[in-house]
Amino acid sequence: MPIDVALLGCAHPHVPDVLGVLASEPDLRLVAAWDADPSAIPAAIAGTAVPRAETALRRAHAAVICAPTDQRPALCVQAARAGTPILVEKPVGRTAAEARAVAREIGRSRTPAMAALFLRELPALARLAGVLRERLIGRLAGVSAALTHPGAVDGWFDGPREWMQDPVRAGLGGFGDLALHVVDALVALRADEPPALHAVALDRPGGGRGDIGGTALGTWAGAPLTVRTSWAARPGGLEVVVTGAAGTATVREGVLELDRGAGEPERWVGPPPDAGEAVRAFANRLRARRFPRDGLAPAVQAQAVLEAAIRVG
């Protein structure tokens, strides 16, 4: 049986990833697309455009919400009250408090909901989790993590996507937008001790309203932690380096390298990070009818960590 999907909001850089997954999975079908700005709806899916979000939800078995952050809380609640399972871009709200309130409302409705945290689906990070669990590099001594892309200099945020550079609408700037993924990935690697960020320096463009990245210092699992993100780095990508008393484990894009100081480093090559993997994971949950009890909690928790650091910094 096909799974009918509604897309609520089309002015987000990950919309092409969403559409790519919907087109590649034979049992997924885009039945409705809505945006408060109709010009943001891609020409390729113009035939599915509807004038109201309510209409889109009535046609669908599930909703993917990529609308601007200031619209997400109302759309999430609307979908939850309609009983429509939700995959929502992060952050869920402009502030952690707003996101937490949305999560509570969705929880009361018992509607399944997940945030689009695609690094959780990266096989190389799952392998790294195993390395840490088996203590193959010994006691942790230091961790650095970077996630970057050239979006701010390559025009990703022009036109209908310009809202992403407005902190009033987006809630997070370049640093928080990407660091939320990094913080959540660290939680997924080792849930017993979430990271803490103690200071952050933001990179602000001349005359810009928000930031385009930054660097934060903190601790994770008892070790010093550095987090760096940027919307203005080319070519960009993911790098996580975990140094221990007995070696170093490094993830670059989809490759895990384990160097324990004897012989050649061990390497495992997997696929690179792909925002579409969050959509595939959501679809698999729909097929199995098995969702996490509080699927928005990781995004809310990571946003709270970032807000506290930026406030102090």
PDB file of C-alpha atoms in Angstrom:
ATOM      1  CA  MET A   1       0.000   0.000   0.000  1.00  0.00           C
ATOM      2  CA  PRO A   2       1.478   3.407  -0.943  1.00  0.00           C
ATOM      3  CA  ILE A   3       2.388   5.864   1.784  1.00  0.00           C
ATOM      4  CA  ASP A   4       0.968   9.264   0.820  1.00  0.00           C
ATOM      5  CA  VAL A   5       3.180  12.146   1.970  1.00  0.00           C
ATOM      6  CA  ALA A   6       2.458  15.856   2.324  1.00  0.00           C
ATOM      7  CA  LEU A   7       5.332  18.353   2.124  1.00  0.00           C
ATOM      8  CA  LEU A   8       4.676  21.435   4.252  1.00  0.00           C
ATOM      9  CA  GLY A   9       7.162  24.147   3.351  1.00  0.00           C
ATOM     10  CA  CYS A  10       9.421  24.103   0.303  1.00  0.00           C
ATOM     11  CA  ALA A  11      11.963  26.866   1.021  1.00  0.00           C
ATOM     12  CA  HIS A  12      14.643  24.775   2.716  1.00  0.00           C
ATOM     13  CA  PRO A  13      17.968  23.452   1.347  1.00  0.00           C
ATOM     14  CA  HIS A  14      16.987  19.873   2.217  1.00  0.00           C
ATOM     15  CA  VAL A  15      13.801  19.869   0.131  1.00  0.00           C
ATOM     16  CA  PRO A  16      15.650  18.374  -2.898  1.00  0.00           C
ATOM     17  CA  ASP A  17      16.841  15.563  -0.604  1.00  0.00           C
ATOM     18  CA  VAL A  18      13.274  14.929   0.544  1.00  0.00           C
ATOM     19  CA  LEU A  19      11.980  14.871  -3.024  1.00  0.00           C
ATOM     20  CA  GLY A  20      14.809  12.596  -4.109  1.00  0.00           C
ATOM     21  CA  VAL A  21      13.860   9.994  -1.502  1.00  0.00           C
ATOM     22  CA  LEU A  22      10.154  10.239  -2.323  1.00  0.00           C
ATOM     23  CA  ALA A  23      10.971   9.674  -5.995  1.00  0.00           C
ATOM     24  CA  SER A  24      13.294   6.729  -5.332  1.00  0.00           C
ATOM     25  CA  GLU A  25      11.124   4.723  -2.942  1.00  0.00           C
ATOM     26  CA  PRO A  26       8.327   2.939  -4.853  1.00  0.00           C
ATOM     27  CA  ASP A  27       5.857   2.937  -1.943  1.00  0.00           C
ATOM     28  CA  LEU A  28       6.254   6.645  -1.122  1.00  0.00           C
ATOM     29  CA  ARG A  29       4.047   9.110  -2.975  1.00  0.00           C
ATOM     30  CA  LEU A  30       4.000  12.904  -2.747  1.00  0.00           C
ATOM     31  CA  VAL A  31       0.321  13.834  -2.802  1.00  0.00           C
ATOM     32  CA  ALA A  32       0.385  17.460  -1.667  1.00  0.00           C
ATOM     33  CA  ALA A  33       2.858  20.339  -1.353  1.00  0.00           C
ATOM     34  CA  TRP A  34       2.107  23.568   0.505  1.00  0.00           C
ATOM     35  CA  ASP A  35       4.037  26.727   1.226  1.00  0.00           C
ATOM     36  CA  ALA A  36       2.908  30.064   2.621  1.00  0.00           C
ATOM     37  CA  ASP A  37       4.793  31.517  -0.366  1.00  0.00           C
ATOM     38  CA  PRO A  38       3.480  29.612  -3.420  1.00  0.00           C
ATOM     39  CA  SER A  39       6.486  30.759  -5.473  1.00  0.00           C
ATOM     40  CA  ALA A  40       8.703  28.579  -3.259  1.00  0.00           C
ATOM     41  CA  ILE A  41       7.087  25.366  -4.534  1.00  0.00           C
ATOM     42  CA  PRO A  42       9.448  23.797  -7.127  1.00  0.00           C
ATOM     43  CA  ALA A  43       8.095  23.625 -10.661  1.00  0.00           C
ATOM     44  CA  ALA A  44       8.697  19.866 -10.720  1.00  0.00           C
ATOM     45  CA  ILE A  45       5.999  19.326  -8.050  1.00  0.00           C
ATOM     46  CA  ALA A  46       3.701  22.206  -8.955  1.00  0.00           C
ATOM     47  CA  GLY A  47       0.980  19.704  -9.824  1.00  0.00           C
ATOM     48  CA  THR A  48       0.730  18.699  -6.145  1.00  0.00           C
ATOM     49  CA  ALA A  49       0.438  22.278  -4.828  1.00  0.00           C
ATOM     50  CA  VAL A  50      -2.498  23.041  -2.536  1.00  0.00           C
ATOM     51  CA  PRO A  51      -3.567  26.412  -1.104  1.00  0.00           C
ATOM     52  CA  ARG A  52      -3.940  25.303   2.526  1.00  0.00           C
ATOM     53  CA  ALA A  53      -1.915  23.133   4.895  1.00  0.00           C
ATOM     54  CA  GLU A  54      -5.171  21.547   6.096  1.00  0.00           C
ATOM     55  CA  THR A  55      -5.857  20.300   2.577  1.00  0.00           C
ATOM     56  CA  ALA A  56      -2.400  18.750   2.371  1.00  0.00           C
ATOM     57  CA  LEU A  57      -2.841  16.958   5.693  1.00  0.00           C
ATOM     58  CA  ARG A  58      -6.244  15.565   4.712  1.00  0.00           C
ATOM     59  CA  ARG A  59      -4.685  13.888   1.658  1.00  0.00           C
ATOM     60  CA  ALA A  60      -1.688  12.345   3.417  1.00  0.00           C
ATOM     61  CA  HIS A  61      -0.671   9.481   5.675  1.00  0.00           C
ATOM     62  CA  ALA A  62       2.430  11.402   6.850  1.00  0.00           C
ATOM     63  CA  ALA A  63       3.828  14.933   6.753  1.00  0.00           C
ATOM     64  CA  VAL A  64       7.356  16.228   6.176  1.00  0.00           C
ATOM     65  CA  ILE A  65       7.669  19.765   7.553  1.00  0.00           C
ATOM     66  CA  CYS A  66      10.418  21.914   6.011  1.00  0.00           C
ATOM     67  CA  ALA A  67       8.718  25.282   6.554  1.00  0.00           C
ATOM     68  CA  PRO A  68      10.612  28.189   8.145  1.00  0.00           C
ATOM     69  CA  THR A  69      11.228  27.707  11.856  1.00  0.00           C
ATOM     70  CA  ASP A  70       8.716  30.359  12.915  1.00  0.00           C
ATOM     71  CA  GLN A  71       5.982  28.337  11.141  1.00  0.00           C
ATOM     72  CA  ARG A  72       6.974  24.881  12.407  1.00  0.00           C
ATOM     73  CA  PRO A  73       5.298  24.906  15.840  1.00  0.00           C
ATOM     74  CA  ALA A  74       1.834  25.671  14.435  1.00  0.00           C
ATOM     75  CA  LEU A  75       2.246  23.194  11.558  1.00  0.00           C
ATOM     76  CA  CYS A  76       3.460  20.448  13.909  1.00  0.00           C
ATOM     77  CA  VAL A  77       0.507  20.944  16.232  1.00  0.00           C
ATOM     78  CA  GLN A  78      -1.882  21.046  13.276  1.00  0.00           C
ATOM     79  CA  ALA A  79      -0.495  17.767  11.925  1.00  0.00           C
ATOM     80  CA  ALA A  80      -0.537  16.170  15.368  1.00  0.00           C
ATOM     81  CA  ARG A  81      -4.185  17.078  15.927  1.00  0.00           C
ATOM     82  CA  ALA A  82      -4.968  15.529  12.558  1.00  0.00           C
ATOM     83  CA  GLY A  83      -3.185  12.353  13.683  1.00  0.00           C
ATOM     84  CA  THR A  84      -0.639  12.605  10.872  1.00  0.00           C
ATOM     85  CA  PRO A  85       2.869  11.263  11.681  1.00  0.00           C
ATOM     86  CA  ILE A  86       5.480  14.009  11.404  1.00  0.00           C
ATOM     87  CA  LEU A  87       9.066  14.380  10.244  1.00  0.00           C
ATOM     88  CA  VAL A  88      10.128  17.958  10.989  1.00  0.00           C
ATOM     89  CA  GLU A  89      13.307  19.828  10.178  1.00  0.00           C
ATOM     90  CA  LYS A  90      15.284  21.040  13.134  1.00  0.00           C
ATOM     91  CA  PRO A  91      15.088  23.195  15.170  1.00  0.00           C
ATOM     92  CA  VAL A  92      11.489  22.382  16.011  1.00  0.00           C
ATOM     93  CA  GLY A  93      10.979  25.918  17.361  1.00  0.00           C
ATOM     94  CA  ARG A  94      12.849  29.211  17.459  1.00  0.00           C
ATOM     95  CA  THR A  95      13.828  28.569  21.086  1.00  0.00           C
ATOM     96  CA  ALA A  96      14.255  25.408  23.117  1.00  0.00           C
ATOM     97  CA  ALA A  97      11.288  26.462  25.250  1.00  0.00           C
ATOM     98  CA  GLU A  98       9.105  26.798  22.154  1.00  0.00           C
ATOM     99  CA  ALA A  99      10.331  23.444  20.833  1.00  0.00           C
ATOM    100  CA  ARG A 100       9.691  21.795  24.207  1.00  0.00           C
ATOM    101  CA  ALA A 101       6.122  23.120  24.242  1.00  0.00           C
ATOM    102  CA  VAL A 102       5.526  21.687  20.765  1.00  0.00           C
ATOM    103  CA  ALA A 103       6.921  18.321  21.847  1.00  0.00           C
ATOM    104  CA  ARG A 104       4.579  18.303  24.874  1.00  0.00           C
ATOM    105  CA  GLU A 105       1.557  19.099  22.696  1.00  0.00           C
ATOM    106  CA  ILE A 106       2.461  16.375  20.210  1.00  0.00           C
ATOM    107  CA  GLY A 107       3.030  13.973  23.087  1.00  0.00           C
ATOM    108  CA  ARG A 108      -0.473  14.627  24.373  1.00  0.00           C
ATOM    109  CA  SER A 109      -1.886  13.791  20.952  1.00  0.00           C
ATOM    110  CA  ARG A 110       0.183  10.560  20.800  1.00  0.00           C
ATOM    111  CA  THR A 111       0.982  11.330  17.172  1.00  0.00           C
ATOM    112  CA  PRO A 112       4.363   9.899  16.108  1.00  0.00           C
ATOM    113  CA  ALA A 113       6.934  12.600  15.406  1.00  0.00           C
ATOM    114  CA  MET A 114      10.636  12.699  14.606  1.00  0.00           C
ATOM    115  CA  ALA A 115      13.172  15.449  13.940  1.00  0.00           C
ATOM    116  CA  ALA A 116      15.318  15.237  10.796  1.00  0.00           C
ATOM    117  CA  LEU A 117      18.656  14.422  12.453  1.00  0.00           C
ATOM    118  CA  PHE A 118      20.418  12.701   9.569  1.00  0.00           C
ATOM    119  CA  LEU A 119      23.828  12.205  11.211  1.00  0.00           C
ATOM    120  CA  ARG A 120      22.176   9.589  13.432  1.00  0.00           C
ATOM    121  CA  GLU A 121      21.818   7.476  10.289  1.00  0.00           C
ATOM    122  CA  LEU A 122      25.498   7.680   9.254  1.00  0.00           C
ATOM    123  CA  PRO A 123      27.085   4.179   9.305  1.00  0.00           C
ATOM    124  CA  ALA A 124      30.578   5.548  10.054  1.00  0.00           C
ATOM    125  CA  LEU A 125      29.309   7.126  13.283  1.00  0.00           C
ATOM    126  CA  ALA A 126      27.628   3.854  14.239  1.00  0.00           C
ATOM    127  CA  ARG A 127      31.031   2.177  13.755  1.00  0.00           C
ATOM    128  CA  LEU A 128      32.656   4.877  15.883  1.00  0.00           C
ATOM    129  CA  ALA A 129      30.114   4.199  18.625  1.00  0.00           C
ATOM    130  CA  GLY A 130      31.285   0.583  18.618  1.00  0.00           C
ATOM    131  CA  VAL A 131      34.935   1.666  18.870  1.00  0.00           C
ATOM    132  CA  LEU A 132      34.107   3.789  21.923  1.00  0.00           C
ATOM    133  CA  ARG A 133      31.921   1.123  23.499  1.00  0.00           C
ATOM    134  CA  GLU A 134      34.726  -1.462  23.208  1.00  0.00           C
ATOM    135  CA  ARG A 135      37.289   1.097  24.489  1.00  0.00           C
ATOM    136  CA  LEU A 136      39.561   0.396  21.520  1.00  0.00           C
ATOM    137  CA  ILE A 137      41.302   3.777  21.889  1.00  0.00           C
ATOM    138  CA  GLY A 138      41.376   3.731  25.678  1.00  0.00           C
ATOM    139  CA  ARG A 139      40.414   6.576  27.974  1.00  0.00           C
ATOM    140  CA  LEU A 140      39.275   9.656  26.044  1.00  0.00           C
ATOM    141  CA  ALA A 141      41.709  12.557  25.971  1.00  0.00           C
ATOM    142  CA  GLY A 142      40.084  14.995  23.531  1.00  0.00           C
ATOM    143  CA  VAL A 143      37.358  15.372  20.927  1.00  0.00           C
ATOM    144  CA  SER A 144      36.929  17.751  18.004  1.00  0.00           C
ATOM    145  CA  ALA A 145      33.964  17.842  15.654  1.00  0.00           C
ATOM    146  CA  ALA A 146      33.334  20.001  12.600  1.00  0.00           C
ATOM    147  CA  LEU A 147      30.397  20.234  10.197  1.00  0.00           C
ATOM    148  CA  THR A 148      30.601  22.796   7.415  1.00  0.00           C
ATOM    149  CA  HIS A 149      29.269  23.696   3.971  1.00  0.00           C
ATOM    150  CA  PRO A 150      29.549  26.679   1.582  1.00  0.00           C
ATOM    151  CA  GLY A 151      25.830  27.569   1.552  1.00  0.00           C
ATOM    152  CA  ALA A 152      26.194  31.234   2.542  1.00  0.00           C
ATOM    153  CA  VAL A 153      28.659  31.921  -0.291  1.00  0.00           C
ATOM    154  CA  ASP A 154      27.042  29.667  -2.893  1.00  0.00           C
ATOM    155  CA  GLY A 155      23.587  31.244  -2.759  1.00  0.00           C
ATOM    156  CA  TRP A 156      21.766  28.492  -0.857  1.00  0.00           C
ATOM    157  CA  PHE A 157      19.947  31.109   1.218  1.00  0.00           C
ATOM    158  CA  ASP A 158      18.858  33.476  -1.532  1.00  0.00           C
ATOM    159  CA  GLY A 159      15.252  34.142  -2.544  1.00  0.00           C
ATOM    160  CA  PRO A 160      12.619  32.154  -0.625  1.00  0.00           C
ATOM    161  CA  ARG A 161      15.321  30.616   1.608  1.00  0.00           C
ATOM    162  CA  GLU A 162      16.532  33.997   2.838  1.00  0.00           C
ATOM    163  CA  TRP A 163      14.637  33.468   6.107  1.00  0.00           C
ATOM    164  CA  MET A 164      17.417  31.098   7.247  1.00  0.00           C
ATOM    165  CA  GLN A 165      19.724  34.096   7.777  1.00  0.00           C
ATOM    166  CA  ASP A 166      17.136  35.971   9.859  1.00  0.00           C
ATOM    167  CA  PRO A 167      17.510  34.908  13.517  1.00  0.00           C
ATOM    168  CA  VAL A 168      14.044  36.252  14.298  1.00  0.00           C
ATOM    169  CA  ARG A 169      12.512  33.686  11.920  1.00  0.00           C
ATOM    170  CA  ALA A 170      15.095  30.911  12.035  1.00  0.00           C
ATOM    171  CA  GLY A 171      15.867  30.858  15.745  1.00  0.00           C
ATOM    172  CA  LEU A 172      19.397  29.601  15.058  1.00  0.00           C
ATOM    173  CA  GLY A 173      22.126  31.047  12.906  1.00  0.00           C
ATOM    174  CA  GLY A 174      24.801  29.194  10.995  1.00  0.00           C
ATOM    175  CA  PHE A 175      26.567  27.945  14.109  1.00  0.00           C
ATOM    176  CA  GLY A 176      23.463  26.538  15.775  1.00  0.00           C
ATOM    177  CA  ASP A 177      21.951  25.169  12.560  1.00  0.00           C
ATOM    178  CA  LEU A 178      24.893  22.811  12.066  1.00  0.00           C
ATOM    179  CA  ALA A 179      26.051  22.435  15.679  1.00  0.00           C
ATOM    180  CA  LEU A 180      22.653  20.999  16.594  1.00  0.00           C
ATOM    181  CA  HIS A 181      23.496  18.031  14.353  1.00  0.00           C
ATOM    182  CA  VAL A 182      26.948  17.705  15.943  1.00  0.00           C
ATOM    183  CA  VAL A 183      25.680  17.838  19.526  1.00  0.00           C
ATOM    184  CA  ASP A 184      22.988  15.272  18.725  1.00  0.00           C
ATOM    185  CA  ALA A 185      25.533  12.989  17.037  1.00  0.00           C
ATOM    186  CA  LEU A 186      27.691  13.050  20.168  1.00  0.00           C
ATOM    187  CA  VAL A 187      24.652  12.148  22.266  1.00  0.00           C
ATOM    188  CA  ALA A 188      23.930   9.251  19.912  1.00  0.00           C
ATOM    189  CA  LEU A 189      27.549   8.073  20.225  1.00  0.00           C
ATOM    190  CA  ARG A 190      27.435   8.047  24.015  1.00  0.00           C
ATOM    191  CA  ALA A 191      24.096   8.786  25.627  1.00  0.00           C
ATOM    192  CA  ASP A 192      25.317   8.378  29.225  1.00  0.00           C
ATOM    193  CA  GLU A 193      27.049  11.780  29.143  1.00  0.00           C
ATOM    194  CA  PRO A 194      25.717  14.425  26.747  1.00  0.00           C
ATOM    195  CA  PRO A 195      28.155  17.142  25.674  1.00  0.00           C
ATOM    196  CA  ALA A 196      28.331  20.486  27.440  1.00  0.00           C
ATOM    197  CA  LEU A 197      29.425  23.671  25.675  1.00  0.00           C
ATOM    198  CA  HIS A 198      30.917  26.332  27.934  1.00  0.00           C
ATOM    199  CA  ALA A 199      31.852  29.119  25.498  1.00  0.00           C
ATOM    200  CA  VAL A 200      31.183  29.977  21.876  1.00  0.00           C
ATOM    201  CA  ALA A 201      32.609  32.531  19.444  1.00  0.00           C
ATOM    202  CA  LEU A 202      30.347  33.307  16.475  1.00  0.00           C
ATOM    203  CA  ASP A 203      31.483  34.214  12.972  1.00  0.00           C
ATOM    204  CA  ARG A 204      29.440  37.208  11.850  1.00  0.00           C
ATOM    205  CA  PRO A 205      29.517  38.577   8.284  1.00  0.00           C
ATOM    206  CA  GLY A 206      29.898  42.318   7.851  1.00  0.00           C
ATOM    207  CA  GLY A 207      26.505  43.941   8.357  1.00  0.00           C
ATOM    208  CA  GLY A 208      24.774  40.584   8.685  1.00  0.00           C
ATOM    209  CA  ARG A 209      21.812  40.049  10.990  1.00  0.00           C
ATOM    210  CA  GLY A 210      23.019  36.696  12.242  1.00  0.00           C
ATOM    211  CA  ASP A 211      26.040  34.446  12.244  1.00  0.00           C
ATOM    212  CA  ILE A 212      27.372  32.085   9.595  1.00  0.00           C
ATOM    213  CA  GLY A 213      29.142  29.705  11.940  1.00  0.00           C
ATOM    214  CA  GLY A 214      31.401  29.631  14.942  1.00  0.00           C
ATOM    215  CA  THR A 215      33.539  27.633  17.347  1.00  0.00           C
ATOM    216  CA  ALA A 216      32.587  26.317  20.778  1.00  0.00           C
ATOM    217  CA  LEU A 217      34.615  24.842  23.627  1.00  0.00           C
ATOM    218  CA  GLY A 218      33.220  22.371  26.092  1.00  0.00           C
ATOM    219  CA  THR A 219      33.499  18.860  27.493  1.00  0.00           C
ATOM    220  CA  TRP A 220      32.198  15.443  26.524  1.00  0.00           C
ATOM    221  CA  ALA A 221      32.635  12.152  28.363  1.00  0.00           C
ATOM    222  CA  GLY A 222      35.190  13.819  30.635  1.00  0.00           C
ATOM    223  CA  ALA A 223      37.341  15.074  27.753  1.00  0.00           C
ATOM    224  CA  PRO A 224      37.864  18.544  26.258  1.00  0.00           C
ATOM    225  CA  LEU A 225      35.583  19.177  23.274  1.00  0.00           C
ATOM    226  CA  THR A 226      35.818  21.584  20.335  1.00  0.00           C
ATOM    227  CA  VAL A 227      32.883  22.087  17.963  1.00  0.00           C
ATOM    228  CA  ARG A 228      33.295  24.097  14.753  1.00  0.00           C
ATOM    229  CA  THR A 229      30.637  24.847  12.161  1.00  0.00           C
ATOM    230  CA  SER A 230      30.356  27.135   9.165  1.00  0.00           C
ATOM    231  CA  TRP A 231      28.034  28.058   6.324  1.00  0.00           C
ATOM    232  CA  ALA A 232      31.019  29.534   4.435  1.00  0.00           C
ATOM    233  CA  ALA A 233      33.563  26.713   4.122  1.00  0.00           C
ATOM    234  CA  ARG A 234      34.400  25.041   0.840  1.00  0.00           C
ATOM    235  CA  PRO A 235      34.207  22.169   0.135  1.00  0.00           C
ATOM    236  CA  GLY A 236      32.779  21.529   3.589  1.00  0.00           C
ATOM    237  CA  GLY A 237      31.928  18.230   5.206  1.00  0.00           C
ATOM    238  CA  LEU A 238      31.959  16.294   8.466  1.00  0.00           C
ATOM    239  CA  GLU A 239      34.999  15.498  10.598  1.00  0.00           C
ATOM    240  CA  VAL A 240      34.973  13.957  14.074  1.00  0.00           C
ATOM    241  CA  VAL A 241      38.318  13.196  15.762  1.00  0.00           C
ATOM    242  CA  VAL A 242      38.348  11.288  19.051  1.00  0.00           C
ATOM    243  CA  THR A 243      41.747  10.942  20.707  1.00  0.00           C
ATOM    244  CA  GLY A 244      42.325   8.408  23.460  1.00  0.00           C
ATOM    245  CA  ALA A 245      45.190   7.053  25.540  1.00  0.00           C
ATOM    246  CA  ALA A 246      45.589   4.108  23.152  1.00  0.00           C
ATOM    247  CA  GLY A 247      44.877   5.673  19.767  1.00  0.00           C
ATOM    248  CA  THR A 248      42.773   7.992  17.626  1.00  0.00           C
ATOM    249  CA  ALA A 249      39.515   7.381  15.778  1.00  0.00           C
ATOM    250  CA  THR A 250      38.592   9.768  12.964  1.00  0.00           C
ATOM    251  CA  VAL A 251      35.439  10.017  10.913  1.00  0.00           C
ATOM    252  CA  ARG A 252      35.733  12.078   7.718  1.00  0.00           C
ATOM    253  CA  GLU A 253      32.512  12.113   5.746  1.00  0.00           C
ATOM    254  CA  GLY A 254      31.720   8.378   5.557  1.00  0.00           C
ATOM    255  CA  VAL A 255      35.184   6.987   6.333  1.00  0.00           C
ATOM    256  CA  LEU A 256      36.236   5.764   9.786  1.00  0.00           C
ATOM    257  CA  GLU A 257      39.979   5.504  10.418  1.00  0.00           C
ATOM    258  CA  LEU A 258      41.334   3.837  13.558  1.00  0.00           C
ATOM    259  CA  ASP A 259      45.008   4.509  14.360  1.00  0.00           C
ATOM    260  CA  ARG A 260      46.412   2.683  17.379  1.00  0.00           C
ATOM    261  CA  GLY A 261      50.062   3.405  16.655  1.00  0.00           C
ATOM    262  CA  ALA A 262      51.052  -0.035  15.373  1.00  0.00           C
ATOM    263  CA  GLY A 263      51.101  -0.695  11.652  1.00  0.00           C
ATOM    264  CA  GLU A 264      48.803   0.899   9.135  1.00  0.00           C
ATOM    265  CA  PRO A 265      45.594   2.509  10.409  1.00  0.00           C
ATOM    266  CA  GLU A 266      42.445   0.446  10.002  1.00  0.00           C
ATOM    267  CA  ARG A 267      39.924   2.036   7.620  1.00  0.00           C
ATOM    268  CA  TRP A 268      36.246   1.406   7.017  1.00  0.00           C
ATOM    269  CA  VAL A 269      34.645   3.147   4.043  1.00  0.00           C
ATOM    270  CA  GLY A 270      30.939   3.872   4.034  1.00  0.00           C
ATOM    271  CA  PRO A 271      28.543   6.372   2.462  1.00  0.00           C
ATOM    272  CA  PRO A 272      28.931  10.084   3.244  1.00  0.00           C
ATOM    273  CA  PRO A 273      26.359  12.072   5.241  1.00  0.00           C
ATOM    274  CA  ASP A 274      23.075  12.402   3.369  1.00  0.00           C
ATOM    275  CA  ALA A 275      20.149  14.503   4.563  1.00  0.00           C
ATOM    276  CA  GLY A 276      17.825  12.151   2.704  1.00  0.00           C
ATOM    277  CA  GLU A 277      18.672   9.369   5.174  1.00  0.00           C
ATOM    278  CA  ALA A 278      16.476  11.037   7.789  1.00  0.00           C
ATOM    279  CA  VAL A 279      13.549  10.699   5.376  1.00  0.00           C
ATOM    280  CA  ARG A 280      14.379   7.042   4.711  1.00  0.00           C
ATOM    281  CA  ALA A 281      14.553   6.335   8.440  1.00  0.00           C
ATOM    282  CA  PHE A 282      11.162   8.003   8.903  1.00  0.00           C
ATOM    283  CA  ALA A 283       9.690   5.951   6.055  1.00  0.00           C
ATOM    284  CA  ASN A 284      11.033   2.755   7.616  1.00  0.00           C
ATOM    285  CA  ARG A 285       9.347   3.688  10.884  1.00  0.00           C
ATOM    286  CA  LEU A 286       6.099   4.261   9.029  1.00  0.00           C
ATOM    287  CA  ARG A 287       6.350   0.858   7.355  1.00  0.00           C
ATOM    288  CA  ALA A 288       7.102  -0.908  10.634  1.00  0.00           C
ATOM    289  CA  ARG A 289       4.673   1.268  12.622  1.00  0.00           C
ATOM    290  CA  ARG A 290       7.331   1.616  15.286  1.00  0.00           C
ATOM    291  CA  PHE A 291       8.360   5.084  16.443  1.00  0.00           C
ATOM    292  CA  PRO A 292      10.454   6.315  19.364  1.00  0.00           C
ATOM    293  CA  ARG A 293       8.368   7.300  22.344  1.00  0.00           C
ATOM    294  CA  ASP A 294       9.545  10.924  22.251  1.00  0.00           C
ATOM    295  CA  GLY A 295      11.103  11.414  18.851  1.00  0.00           C
ATOM    296  CA  LEU A 296      11.514  15.187  19.226  1.00  0.00           C
ATOM    297  CA  ALA A 297      13.418  15.012  22.527  1.00  0.00           C
ATOM    298  CA  PRO A 298      16.911  14.735  20.959  1.00  0.00           C
ATOM    299  CA  ALA A 299      16.426  17.916  18.913  1.00  0.00           C
ATOM    300  CA  VAL A 300      15.028  19.785  21.922  1.00  0.00           C
ATOM    301  CA  GLN A 301      17.906  18.651  24.139  1.00  0.00           C
ATOM    302  CA  ALA A 302      20.561  19.658  21.600  1.00  0.00           C
ATOM    303  CA  GLN A 303      18.950  23.064  21.085  1.00  0.00           C
ATOM    304  CA  ALA A 304      18.950  23.681  24.849  1.00  0.00           C
ATOM    305  CA  VAL A 305      22.688  22.891  25.008  1.00  0.00           C
ATOM    306  CA  LEU A 306      23.386  25.374  22.206  1.00  0.00           C
ATOM    307  CA  GLU A 307      21.219  28.134  23.662  1.00  0.00           C
ATOM    308  CA  ALA A 308      22.968  27.896  27.018  1.00  0.00           C
ATOM    309  CA  ALA A 309      26.397  28.136  25.374  1.00  0.00           C
ATOM    310  CA  ILE A 310      25.500  31.073  23.128  1.00  0.00           C
ATOM    311  CA  ARG A 311      23.923  32.938  26.045  1.00  0.00           C
ATOM    312  CA  VAL A 312      27.093  32.547  28.112  1.00  0.00           C
ATOM    313  CA  GLY A 313      29.408  33.180  25.149  1.00  0.00           C
TER     314      GLY A 313
END
